[in-house]
Coordinates of C-alpha atoms in Angstrom, one line a residue:
M1 CA 22.0 -3.0 -4.3
H2 CA 21.3 -6.3 -5.0
P3 CA 19.4 -8.0 -8.2
R4 CA 15.7 -6.5 -8.6
G5 CA 16.5 -3.2 -6.1
L6 CA 16.2 -6.0 -3.0
T7 CA 17.5 -4.6 0.1
P8 CA 20.3 -6.8 1.8
V9 CA 17.7 -8.6 4.4
E10 CA 15.3 -9.1 1.6
A11 CA 18.3 -10.5 -0.8
R12 CA 18.7 -13.0 2.3
I13 CA 15.1 -13.6 2.5
D14 CA 15.0 -14.7 -1.2
R15 CA 18.0 -16.8 -0.8
A16 CA 16.5 -18.4 2.5
A17 CA 13.2 -19.1 0.1
R18 CA 15.3 -20.3 -3.1
R19 CA 17.6 -22.7 -1.1
L20 CA 14.0 -24.0 1.0
L21 CA 12.4 -24.9 -2.4
D22 CA 15.2 -26.3 -4.0
R23 CA 15.4 -29.2 -1.0
S24 CA 11.3 -29.3 -1.4
G25 CA 12.1 -30.1 -4.9
Q26 CA 14.7 -32.7 -4.7
R27 CA 13.9 -34.4 -1.7
R28 CA 9.5 -34.3 -1.3
S29 CA 6.9 -34.6 -3.4
E30 CA 5.5 -31.8 -6.3
A31 CA 1.8 -31.5 -3.1
R32 CA 4.7 -31.2 -0.5
R33 CA 6.8 -28.1 -2.4
R34 CA 3.9 -26.6 -4.0
W35 CA 2.8 -26.0 -0.2
V36 CA 6.1 -24.7 0.5
E37 CA 5.8 -22.2 -2.2
F38 CA 2.9 -20.8 -0.9
L39 CA 4.7 -20.4 2.3
V40 CA 7.2 -18.4 0.9
F41 CA 4.4 -16.4 -1.0
G42 CA 2.6 -15.8 2.1
A43 CA 6.0 -14.9 4.3
K44 CA 7.1 -12.5 1.6
Q45 CA 3.5 -10.7 1.7
A46 CA 4.2 -10.7 5.5
W47 CA 7.3 -8.5 4.5
A48 CA 6.0 -6.3 2.0
C49 CA 3.6 -5.1 4.4
V50 CA 5.7 -4.7 7.3
F51 CA 5.6 -1.1 7.9
G52 CA 2.1 -0.8 7.2
G53 CA 1.8 -3.7 9.9
A54 CA 4.4 -1.6 12.0
L55 CA 1.9 1.6 11.5
I56 CA -1.4 -0.5 12.1
V57 CA -0.4 -2.3 15.7
L58 CA 0.9 1.0 16.6
I59 CA -2.3 2.7 16.0
L60 CA -4.0 -0.4 17.6
L61 CA -1.4 0.6 20.6
S62 CA -2.3 4.0 21.1
R63 CA -6.3 3.6 21.9
L64 CA -6.0 0.1 23.8
V65 CA -3.0 1.2 26.1
Y66 CA -1.3 5.1 25.6
P67 CA -2.5 7.1 28.5
A68 CA -4.7 9.6 28.3
D69 CA -3.0 12.2 30.3
A70 CA 0.3 11.6 28.9
P71 CA 2.6 14.5 28.6
I72 CA 2.7 14.4 25.1
A73 CA -0.7 14.0 22.7
R74 CA -1.6 10.6 21.4
D75 CA -1.5 12.4 17.7
D76 CA 2.1 13.4 18.5
A77 CA 3.6 10.3 19.3
L78 CA 2.0 8.5 16.8
T79 CA 3.7 11.1 14.2
I80 CA 7.4 10.1 16.1
A81 CA 6.8 6.6 16.5
A82 CA 6.1 6.6 12.5
V83 CA 9.2 8.7 12.2
L84 CA 11.4 6.6 14.6
V85 CA 10.5 3.4 12.2
Q86 CA 10.8 4.8 8.8
V87 CA 14.6 5.7 10.1
L88 CA 15.2 2.4 11.1
M89 CA 13.7 0.5 8.5
L90 CA 16.6 2.8 6.5
A91 CA 19.5 2.7 9.0
F92 CA 19.0 -1.0 9.4
R93 CA 18.7 -0.9 5.5
L94 CA 15.4 -3.3 5.6
E95 CA 14.3 -0.4 3.0
S96 CA 16.1 1.3 0.1
W97 CA 16.4 4.8 -0.5
R98 CA 15.0 4.1 -4.0
E99 CA 12.3 2.7 -2.1
F100 CA 12.1 5.7 0.0
R101 CA 11.8 7.8 -3.1
V102 CA 8.3 6.2 -3.8
I103 CA 7.3 6.3 -0.1
L104 CA 7.9 10.1 0.5
L105 CA 6.1 10.9 -2.8
F106 CA 2.7 8.9 -1.9
H107 CA 3.0 10.7 1.6
V108 CA 3.1 14.0 -0.3
V109 CA 0.8 13.3 -2.4
G110 CA -2.0 11.6 0.5
T111 CA -1.0 15.2 2.9
V112 CA -2.3 17.4 0.1
M113 CA -5.7 15.1 -0.3
E114 CA -5.7 14.8 3.8
L115 CA -6.0 18.6 4.4
F116 CA -8.6 19.4 1.5
K117 CA -11.0 16.3 2.8
T118 CA -10.6 17.4 6.3
D119 CA -11.3 21.2 5.6
V120 CA -14.6 20.0 3.5
G121 CA -15.4 17.7 6.4
S122 CA -14.8 14.3 5.0
W123 CA -13.5 13.3 7.6
T124 CA -11.9 14.2 11.2
Y125 CA -9.0 14.1 13.3
D126 CA -10.3 14.6 17.1
G127 CA -6.8 14.4 19.0
E128 CA -4.9 17.1 19.3
G129 CA -0.8 18.2 19.3
L130 CA 1.6 20.3 18.0
L131 CA 3.0 18.0 14.9
R132 CA 0.2 19.0 12.8
I133 CA -0.9 21.0 9.6
G134 CA -4.0 22.4 9.8
G135 CA -6.4 19.6 11.3
V136 CA -4.2 17.1 10.2
P137 CA -2.0 15.5 12.3
L138 CA 1.7 14.3 10.1
F139 CA 0.8 10.6 10.9
S140 CA -1.8 10.5 8.4
G141 CA 0.5 10.9 5.6
F142 CA 2.6 7.6 6.8
M143 CA -1.2 5.8 5.8
Y144 CA 0.1 6.6 2.4
A145 CA 2.9 5.9 2.5
A146 CA 2.6 2.3 3.9
I147 CA 1.3 1.5 0.5
G148 CA 3.7 2.7 -1.7
S149 CA 6.0 0.7 1.0
Y150 CA 3.6 -2.3 0.0
L151 CA 3.3 -2.1 -3.8
V152 CA 7.0 -1.4 -3.9
R153 CA 8.6 -3.8 -2.1
V154 CA 5.9 -6.6 -3.9
H155 CA 7.3 -5.5 -7.1
N156 CA 11.1 -6.4 -5.7
L157 CA 10.3 -9.6 -3.9
F158 CA 8.2 -11.2 -6.5
D159 CA 10.1 -10.0 -9.8
L160 CA 6.5 -8.6 -10.9
R161 CA 6.4 -8.4 -14.9
F162 CA 3.3 -7.5 -16.3
A163 CA 1.4 -8.8 -20.0
H164 CA -0.4 -6.4 -22.3
Y165 CA 0.6 -2.8 -20.1
P166 CA -0.9 0.0 -20.9
R167 CA 0.8 3.0 -22.0
R168 CA 1.8 4.9 -19.0
W169 CA 1.0 8.0 -20.2
L170 CA -2.6 7.2 -20.4
T171 CA -2.7 5.5 -16.9
A172 CA -1.1 9.2 -15.8
L173 CA -4.1 11.0 -17.8
V174 CA -6.4 8.4 -15.8
A175 CA -4.6 9.0 -12.3
G176 CA -4.6 12.4 -12.8
G177 CA -8.3 12.3 -13.4
I178 CA -9.0 10.4 -10.6
Y179 CA -7.0 12.7 -8.3
V180 CA -9.1 15.8 -9.1
N181 CA -12.2 13.7 -9.0
F182 CA -11.1 13.4 -5.3
F183 CA -11.3 17.1 -4.7
S184 CA -14.0 18.2 -7.8
H185 CA -16.7 15.6 -7.5
H186 CA -17.5 18.3 -3.9
W187 CA -18.8 21.2 -6.0
L188 CA -19.5 19.2 -10.0
P189 CA -20.9 15.7 -11.1
D190 CA -18.9 12.8 -9.2
A191 CA -17.1 11.1 -11.8
R192 CA -16.4 7.5 -10.1
W193 CA -18.2 5.8 -12.3
V194 CA -16.8 7.0 -15.4
L195 CA -13.4 6.8 -14.2
L196 CA -13.9 3.4 -12.8
A197 CA -15.1 2.3 -16.1
L198 CA -11.8 4.1 -17.5
V199 CA -9.8 1.8 -15.5
V200 CA -11.4 -1.0 -16.7
L201 CA -10.7 -0.6 -20.0
L202 CA -7.3 0.1 -19.4
Y203 CA -6.4 -2.9 -17.4
A204 CA -9.0 -5.4 -18.9
R205 CA -6.4 -6.7 -20.9
T206 CA -3.4 -6.8 -18.2
V207 CA -2.1 -9.8 -16.4
M208 CA 0.2 -9.8 -14.0
H209 CA 3.1 -12.3 -13.8
V210 CA 4.5 -13.2 -10.0
R211 CA 7.6 -15.3 -9.5
I212 CA 7.4 -17.2 -6.4
H213 CA 10.4 -19.8 -7.3
E214 CA 10.0 -21.8 -9.9
T215 CA 6.2 -21.1 -9.6
V216 CA 5.4 -17.9 -11.7
L217 CA 1.9 -16.9 -11.2
Q218 CA -0.6 -15.2 -13.1
M219 CA -3.0 -12.4 -12.3
P220 CA -5.3 -10.2 -14.1
V221 CA -4.1 -6.6 -12.6
L222 CA -8.0 -5.5 -11.9
V223 CA -8.6 -8.8 -9.8
A224 CA -4.8 -7.3 -7.6
F225 CA -6.3 -3.9 -7.5
G226 CA -9.6 -5.3 -5.5
L227 CA -7.5 -7.5 -3.6
V228 CA -5.2 -4.5 -2.3
A229 CA -8.2 -2.4 -2.2
L230 CA -9.8 -4.8 0.3
F231 CA -7.2 -5.0 2.9
I232 CA -7.1 -1.1 2.6
W233 CA -11.1 -1.0 3.8
I234 CA -9.7 -3.8 6.6
A235 CA -7.2 -1.8 7.7
E236 CA -9.2 1.8 7.2
N237 CA -11.8 -0.1 9.9
V238 CA -9.0 -0.7 12.4
G239 CA -8.2 3.1 11.9
T240 CA -11.8 4.5 13.0
W241 CA -12.6 1.9 15.3
A242 CA -9.2 2.9 17.1
G243 CA -10.0 6.2 17.0
A244 CA -7.4 7.4 14.5
W245 CA -9.9 9.3 12.4
R246 CA -13.8 9.1 12.1
Y247 CA -16.3 9.7 9.2
P248 CA -19.1 12.0 9.9
S249 CA -21.3 9.0 10.0
Q250 CA -19.3 7.3 12.8
L251 CA -19.2 10.7 15.1
D252 CA -22.3 9.3 17.3
G253 CA -20.5 5.9 17.4
W254 CA -18.5 3.5 15.8
H255 CA -19.4 1.3 12.8
L256 CA -18.0 -0.2 9.7
V257 CA -17.1 1.7 6.9
G258 CA -19.6 1.9 4.4
P259 CA -18.4 -0.6 1.1
E260 CA -18.5 2.7 -1.1
K261 CA -15.2 3.4 0.6
F262 CA -13.9 0.3 -1.6
V263 CA -14.6 2.2 -5.0
S264 CA -12.4 5.1 -4.0
W265 CA -9.6 2.8 -2.3
Y266 CA -9.5 0.9 -5.8
L267 CA -9.7 3.8 -7.6
L268 CA -6.5 5.2 -5.3
M269 CA -4.3 2.0 -6.6
L270 CA -4.1 3.1 -10.1
I271 CA -2.7 6.3 -8.3
S272 CA -0.7 4.2 -6.1
V273 CA 0.4 2.0 -9.3
V274 CA 1.3 5.2 -11.6
L275 CA 3.3 6.9 -8.6
V276 CA 5.5 3.1 -8.6
T277 CA 5.8 3.3 -12.4
W278 CA 7.4 6.5 -12.6
V279 CA 10.2 4.5 -10.4
Y280 CA 10.0 1.4 -11.7
R281 CA 8.9 0.9 -15.2
P282 CA 6.7 -2.2 -15.5
R283 CA 8.3 -5.3 -17.6
A284 CA 7.1 -8.0 -19.9
P285 CA 7.4 -11.4 -19.0

């Protein structure tokens, strides 16, 4: 394993980026060097999204080109393809076993929530197939695993550090409350706004330090939560348009997922971060 837990491919990407940026600093203007660092930042972000991006492509292809009379149900084909992507990433060392542990944990946590939410009718899967538990196709767990994959990759690729990170037991306590509320709000008063306020209080002073090369960007963690939640919301709209799953309001025709789901994804970010910090302890700048 390479420094910062990078896989061999990520280490090569990092070395190539450093060489490019070193040359930029020696031969070009400061503005040009900053531009190169921006491109490297984008390239690393794209690599961090490789697992989630592969899933989105598979879901879109299943809508656009998968034949209706195929011998394998579309949901089963998606599950097989997702497993194959995961196996290939491990086999070619594009993902470390340490990362896989986090991803597997996301898979389990997400599948449990999927089983409950589909049972109470929060959303439905229309497809058929054998690779499912109740009404939940097994590929659904990979969508949560993609979030874990992204968070682990950005942690390593950008050598993330955190100023004023709250005590982990407090973050775990709030994350546990958020997870319970995803279930309990069907019978008890919805506490999401109280929980959102607690998240804001917890992370109000926390600043994330993102190292590209010579440049270290600083961003409030609350802003980072919002940006990731926004991209998840966009991916959710792609998934529902492709018919991978649907909300009750979309059964008569597709439309954009309501902005209220953004709050749910924002709260899910704390659960996601807590799961990652069990494996990668937050470090100070």
